[in-house]
Amino acid sequence: VIGIGSCFEYDLAVGKLSVNSPLKPLSIYAAAKTAVFSTLSQFLPSQGIEFLWCRLFYLYGDREDSRRLVPYIRSMLAAGKPAELGSGDQVRDFTDVSIAGEMIVDQAMGDRQGAVNICSGVPVTVREIAEKIADEYGRRDLLHFGVRPDNEVDPPCVVGIK
């Protein structure tokens, strides 16, 4: 059985997160994921069933909700409009969804059981990802950092360790 979890299951105050990092879900979504992981990791092995739990980090890619960071920036720049952003100082672990899919398949085909992080393991600031996208359009001038307030409860750093 392969389950799909989330980096939000972890205690995000830790910053750099390995599968041995403490769990501390702060939302109902993360708590539900954590509860499923806990239940299945106890039950399935007792039934002789192999179990892999893939914790996804910050994904982006095709058909992503337009309100999320990457498609928001792309749509604004494509329209020649300013992308209004927070400070951009938050450090994240971004992975294209197609690469994450390949990572899940690789893990599923291997011998590993239990929790695994599906992540790049590469820390990058929101500013860096925004500037990389803007460079594709030649429009860094349309990135307006500091216009939106940063989320006060948003952790400063969330990066996976493979």
PDB file of C-alpha atoms in Angstrom:
ATOM      1  CA  VAL A   1       0.000   0.000   0.000  1.00  0.00           C
ATOM      2  CA  ILE A   2       1.283   3.445  -0.903  1.00  0.00           C
ATOM      3  CA  GLY A   3      -0.124   6.443   0.963  1.00  0.00           C
ATOM      4  CA  ILE A   4       0.348  10.093   0.129  1.00  0.00           C
ATOM      5  CA  GLY A   5       1.119  12.365   3.036  1.00  0.00           C
ATOM      6  CA  SER A   6       2.313  15.926   3.427  1.00  0.00           C
ATOM      7  CA  CYS A   7       5.266  17.833   4.850  1.00  0.00           C
ATOM      8  CA  PHE A   8       2.653  19.603   6.992  1.00  0.00           C
ATOM      9  CA  GLU A   9       2.534  16.507   9.195  1.00  0.00           C
ATOM     10  CA  TYR A  10       5.914  17.558  10.629  1.00  0.00           C
ATOM     11  CA  ASP A  11       6.749  20.089  13.311  1.00  0.00           C
ATOM     12  CA  LEU A  12       7.534  22.846  10.802  1.00  0.00           C
ATOM     13  CA  ALA A  13       9.471  24.829  13.403  1.00  0.00           C
ATOM     14  CA  VAL A  14      12.320  22.341  12.856  1.00  0.00           C
ATOM     15  CA  GLY A  15      13.004  23.774   9.366  1.00  0.00           C
ATOM     16  CA  LYS A  16      15.009  20.986   7.731  1.00  0.00           C
ATOM     17  CA  LEU A  17      12.877  17.874   7.928  1.00  0.00           C
ATOM     18  CA  SER A  18      13.884  14.224   7.782  1.00  0.00           C
ATOM     19  CA  VAL A  19      11.599  11.233   8.207  1.00  0.00           C
ATOM     20  CA  ASN A  20      12.840  11.147  11.804  1.00  0.00           C
ATOM     21  CA  SER A  21      11.727  14.724  12.516  1.00  0.00           C
ATOM     22  CA  PRO A  22       8.920  15.049  15.067  1.00  0.00           C
ATOM     23  CA  LEU A  23       5.344  15.154  13.843  1.00  0.00           C
ATOM     24  CA  LYS A  24       3.203  18.084  14.928  1.00  0.00           C
ATOM     25  CA  PRO A  25       0.298  18.686  12.583  1.00  0.00           C
ATOM     26  CA  LEU A  26      -1.285  22.112  13.065  1.00  0.00           C
ATOM     27  CA  SER A  27      -4.241  21.883  10.659  1.00  0.00           C
ATOM     28  CA  ILE A  28      -7.127  19.442  10.347  1.00  0.00           C
ATOM     29  CA  TYR A  29      -5.711  18.428   6.957  1.00  0.00           C
ATOM     30  CA  ALA A  30      -2.292  17.590   8.414  1.00  0.00           C
ATOM     31  CA  ALA A  31      -3.807  15.911  11.486  1.00  0.00           C
ATOM     32  CA  ALA A  32      -5.924  13.655   9.256  1.00  0.00           C
ATOM     33  CA  LYS A  33      -2.857  12.698   7.204  1.00  0.00           C
ATOM     34  CA  THR A  34      -0.900  11.981  10.389  1.00  0.00           C
ATOM     35  CA  ALA A  35      -3.732   9.844  11.793  1.00  0.00           C
ATOM     36  CA  VAL A  36      -3.948   7.779   8.589  1.00  0.00           C
ATOM     37  CA  PHE A  37      -0.169   7.299   8.594  1.00  0.00           C
ATOM     38  CA  SER A  38      -0.161   6.212  12.231  1.00  0.00           C
ATOM     39  CA  THR A  39      -3.049   3.795  11.790  1.00  0.00           C
ATOM     40  CA  LEU A  40      -1.781   2.220   8.574  1.00  0.00           C
ATOM     41  CA  SER A  41       1.827   1.973   9.756  1.00  0.00           C
ATOM     42  CA  GLN A  42       0.639  -0.109  12.708  1.00  0.00           C
ATOM     43  CA  PHE A  43      -2.077  -2.152  11.026  1.00  0.00           C
ATOM     44  CA  LEU A  44      -0.687  -3.061   7.586  1.00  0.00           C
ATOM     45  CA  PRO A  45       2.642  -4.600   8.677  1.00  0.00           C
ATOM     46  CA  SER A  46       0.774  -6.709  11.259  1.00  0.00           C
ATOM     47  CA  GLN A  47      -1.178  -8.151   8.312  1.00  0.00           C
ATOM     48  CA  GLY A  48       1.965  -8.844   6.305  1.00  0.00           C
ATOM     49  CA  ILE A  49       1.264  -5.945   3.930  1.00  0.00           C
ATOM     50  CA  GLU A  50       4.110  -3.658   2.841  1.00  0.00           C
ATOM     51  CA  PHE A  51       3.461   0.027   3.447  1.00  0.00           C
ATOM     52  CA  LEU A  52       5.071   3.156   2.033  1.00  0.00           C
ATOM     53  CA  TRP A  53       4.034   6.682   3.087  1.00  0.00           C
ATOM     54  CA  CYS A  54       5.213   9.457   0.743  1.00  0.00           C
ATOM     55  CA  ARG A  55       5.289  12.907   2.348  1.00  0.00           C
ATOM     56  CA  LEU A  56       5.046  15.517  -0.393  1.00  0.00           C
ATOM     57  CA  PHE A  57       6.692  18.920  -0.079  1.00  0.00           C
ATOM     58  CA  TYR A  58       5.908  22.039  -2.143  1.00  0.00           C
ATOM     59  CA  LEU A  59       4.691  20.883  -5.555  1.00  0.00           C
ATOM     60  CA  TYR A  60       3.960  22.901  -8.671  1.00  0.00           C
ATOM     61  CA  GLY A  61       3.107  21.934 -12.228  1.00  0.00           C
ATOM     62  CA  ASP A  62       0.527  21.490 -14.955  1.00  0.00           C
ATOM     63  CA  ARG A  63      -3.135  22.165 -14.111  1.00  0.00           C
ATOM     64  CA  GLU A  64      -2.262  23.618 -10.720  1.00  0.00           C
ATOM     65  CA  ASP A  65      -4.820  25.836  -9.002  1.00  0.00           C
ATOM     66  CA  SER A  66      -4.356  29.349 -10.382  1.00  0.00           C
ATOM     67  CA  ARG A  67      -4.340  30.823  -6.852  1.00  0.00           C
ATOM     68  CA  ARG A  68      -1.092  29.065  -5.971  1.00  0.00           C
ATOM     69  CA  LEU A  69       2.298  30.810  -6.196  1.00  0.00           C
ATOM     70  CA  VAL A  70       3.785  29.510  -9.462  1.00  0.00           C
ATOM     71  CA  PRO A  71       0.654  29.750 -11.656  1.00  0.00           C
ATOM     72  CA  TYR A  72      -0.209  33.143 -10.116  1.00  0.00           C
ATOM     73  CA  ILE A  73       3.197  34.540 -11.057  1.00  0.00           C
ATOM     74  CA  ARG A  74       3.053  32.980 -14.532  1.00  0.00           C
ATOM     75  CA  SER A  75      -0.432  34.313 -15.274  1.00  0.00           C
ATOM     76  CA  MET A  76       0.377  37.829 -14.095  1.00  0.00           C
ATOM     77  CA  LEU A  77       3.627  38.020 -16.057  1.00  0.00           C
ATOM     78  CA  ALA A  78       2.041  36.540 -19.183  1.00  0.00           C
ATOM     79  CA  ALA A  79      -0.608  39.279 -18.979  1.00  0.00           C
ATOM     80  CA  GLY A  80       2.060  41.953 -18.439  1.00  0.00           C
ATOM     81  CA  LYS A  81       0.667  42.741 -14.992  1.00  0.00           C
ATOM     82  CA  PRO A  82       2.566  43.133 -11.713  1.00  0.00           C
ATOM     83  CA  ALA A  83       2.743  40.086  -9.431  1.00  0.00           C
ATOM     84  CA  GLU A  84       2.140  41.377  -5.915  1.00  0.00           C
ATOM     85  CA  LEU A  85       4.055  39.238  -3.446  1.00  0.00           C
ATOM     86  CA  GLY A  86       5.153  39.120   0.179  1.00  0.00           C
ATOM     87  CA  SER A  87       8.791  39.576   1.135  1.00  0.00           C
ATOM     88  CA  GLY A  88       9.873  36.413  -0.684  1.00  0.00           C
ATOM     89  CA  ASP A  89      12.214  35.536   2.174  1.00  0.00           C
ATOM     90  CA  GLN A  90      10.570  32.208   3.059  1.00  0.00           C
ATOM     91  CA  VAL A  91      12.734  29.182   2.258  1.00  0.00           C
ATOM     92  CA  ARG A  92      10.932  26.248   0.655  1.00  0.00           C
ATOM     93  CA  ASP A  93      11.527  22.919  -1.045  1.00  0.00           C
ATOM     94  CA  PHE A  94       9.841  23.134  -4.470  1.00  0.00           C
ATOM     95  CA  THR A  95       9.483  20.136  -6.802  1.00  0.00           C
ATOM     96  CA  ASP A  96       7.721  19.848 -10.145  1.00  0.00           C
ATOM     97  CA  VAL A  97       4.800  17.448  -9.830  1.00  0.00           C
ATOM     98  CA  SER A  98       6.052  15.278 -12.713  1.00  0.00           C
ATOM     99  CA  ILE A  99       9.396  14.792 -10.940  1.00  0.00           C
ATOM    100  CA  ALA A 100       7.579  14.053  -7.679  1.00  0.00           C
ATOM    101  CA  GLY A 101       5.546  11.410  -9.525  1.00  0.00           C
ATOM    102  CA  GLU A 102       8.743   9.787 -10.752  1.00  0.00           C
ATOM    103  CA  MET A 103      10.131   9.841  -7.198  1.00  0.00           C
ATOM    104  CA  ILE A 104       7.011   8.099  -5.884  1.00  0.00           C
ATOM    105  CA  VAL A 105       7.280   5.406  -8.569  1.00  0.00           C
ATOM    106  CA  ASP A 106      10.991   4.920  -7.798  1.00  0.00           C
ATOM    107  CA  GLN A 107      10.214   4.517  -4.094  1.00  0.00           C
ATOM    108  CA  ALA A 108       7.313   2.160  -4.823  1.00  0.00           C
ATOM    109  CA  MET A 109       9.529  -0.046  -6.966  1.00  0.00           C
ATOM    110  CA  GLY A 110      12.211  -0.199  -4.278  1.00  0.00           C
ATOM    111  CA  ASP A 111      12.396  -2.052  -0.977  1.00  0.00           C
ATOM    112  CA  ARG A 112      11.807   0.894   1.336  1.00  0.00           C
ATOM    113  CA  GLN A 113       8.882   0.828   3.736  1.00  0.00           C
ATOM    114  CA  GLY A 114       7.479   3.432   6.106  1.00  0.00           C
ATOM    115  CA  ALA A 115       7.742   7.185   5.606  1.00  0.00           C
ATOM    116  CA  VAL A 116       9.792   8.838   2.855  1.00  0.00           C
ATOM    117  CA  ASN A 117      10.132  12.477   1.870  1.00  0.00           C
ATOM    118  CA  ILE A 118       9.226  13.337  -1.709  1.00  0.00           C
ATOM    119  CA  CYS A 119      11.238  16.517  -2.095  1.00  0.00           C
ATOM    120  CA  SER A 120      14.140  18.115  -3.898  1.00  0.00           C
ATOM    121  CA  GLY A 121      16.147  18.607  -0.710  1.00  0.00           C
ATOM    122  CA  VAL A 122      17.211  21.972  -2.140  1.00  0.00           C
ATOM    123  CA  PRO A 123      16.387  25.109  -0.133  1.00  0.00           C
ATOM    124  CA  VAL A 124      15.214  28.013  -2.303  1.00  0.00           C
ATOM    125  CA  THR A 125      13.577  31.278  -1.322  1.00  0.00           C
ATOM    126  CA  VAL A 126      10.207  32.279  -2.702  1.00  0.00           C
ATOM    127  CA  ARG A 127      12.033  35.290  -4.170  1.00  0.00           C
ATOM    128  CA  GLU A 128      14.443  32.996  -6.065  1.00  0.00           C
ATOM    129  CA  ILE A 129      11.629  30.898  -7.548  1.00  0.00           C
ATOM    130  CA  ALA A 130       9.720  34.055  -8.529  1.00  0.00           C
ATOM    131  CA  GLU A 131      12.815  35.550 -10.171  1.00  0.00           C
ATOM    132  CA  LYS A 132      13.489  32.318 -12.062  1.00  0.00           C
ATOM    133  CA  ILE A 133       9.960  32.409 -13.467  1.00  0.00           C
ATOM    134  CA  ALA A 134      10.240  36.133 -14.250  1.00  0.00           C
ATOM    135  CA  ASP A 135      13.481  35.482 -16.154  1.00  0.00           C
ATOM    136  CA  GLU A 136      11.537  33.152 -18.486  1.00  0.00           C
ATOM    137  CA  TYR A 137       9.390  36.174 -19.406  1.00  0.00           C
ATOM    138  CA  GLY A 138      12.192  38.728 -19.192  1.00  0.00           C
ATOM    139  CA  ARG A 139      10.036  40.638 -16.681  1.00  0.00           C
ATOM    140  CA  ARG A 140      11.652  40.853 -13.241  1.00  0.00           C
ATOM    141  CA  ASP A 141      10.351  44.418 -13.237  1.00  0.00           C
ATOM    142  CA  LEU A 142       6.828  43.033 -12.685  1.00  0.00           C
ATOM    143  CA  LEU A 143       7.736  41.277  -9.435  1.00  0.00           C
ATOM    144  CA  HIS A 144       6.594  43.497  -6.578  1.00  0.00           C
ATOM    145  CA  PHE A 145       7.947  42.081  -3.321  1.00  0.00           C
ATOM    146  CA  GLY A 146       6.685  43.349   0.018  1.00  0.00           C
ATOM    147  CA  VAL A 147       3.310  44.485  -1.335  1.00  0.00           C
ATOM    148  CA  ARG A 148       1.433  41.719   0.440  1.00  0.00           C
ATOM    149  CA  PRO A 149       2.069  41.085   4.126  1.00  0.00           C
ATOM    150  CA  ASP A 150       3.833  37.848   4.993  1.00  0.00           C
ATOM    151  CA  ASN A 151       1.690  35.256   6.732  1.00  0.00           C
ATOM    152  CA  GLU A 152       2.595  35.544  10.427  1.00  0.00           C
ATOM    153  CA  VAL A 153       2.094  31.801  11.045  1.00  0.00           C
ATOM    154  CA  ASP A 154       3.981  30.726   7.924  1.00  0.00           C
ATOM    155  CA  PRO A 155       7.244  29.025   8.962  1.00  0.00           C
ATOM    156  CA  PRO A 156      10.424  30.700   7.701  1.00  0.00           C
ATOM    157  CA  CYS A 157      11.951  27.451   6.410  1.00  0.00           C
ATOM    158  CA  VAL A 158      10.464  24.142   5.226  1.00  0.00           C
ATOM    159  CA  VAL A 159      12.992  21.917   3.454  1.00  0.00           C
ATOM    160  CA  GLY A 160      13.015  18.141   3.138  1.00  0.00           C
ATOM    161  CA  ILE A 161      15.936  15.827   3.718  1.00  0.00           C
ATOM    162  CA  LYS A 162      15.808  12.773   1.491  1.00  0.00           C
TER     163      LYS A 162
END
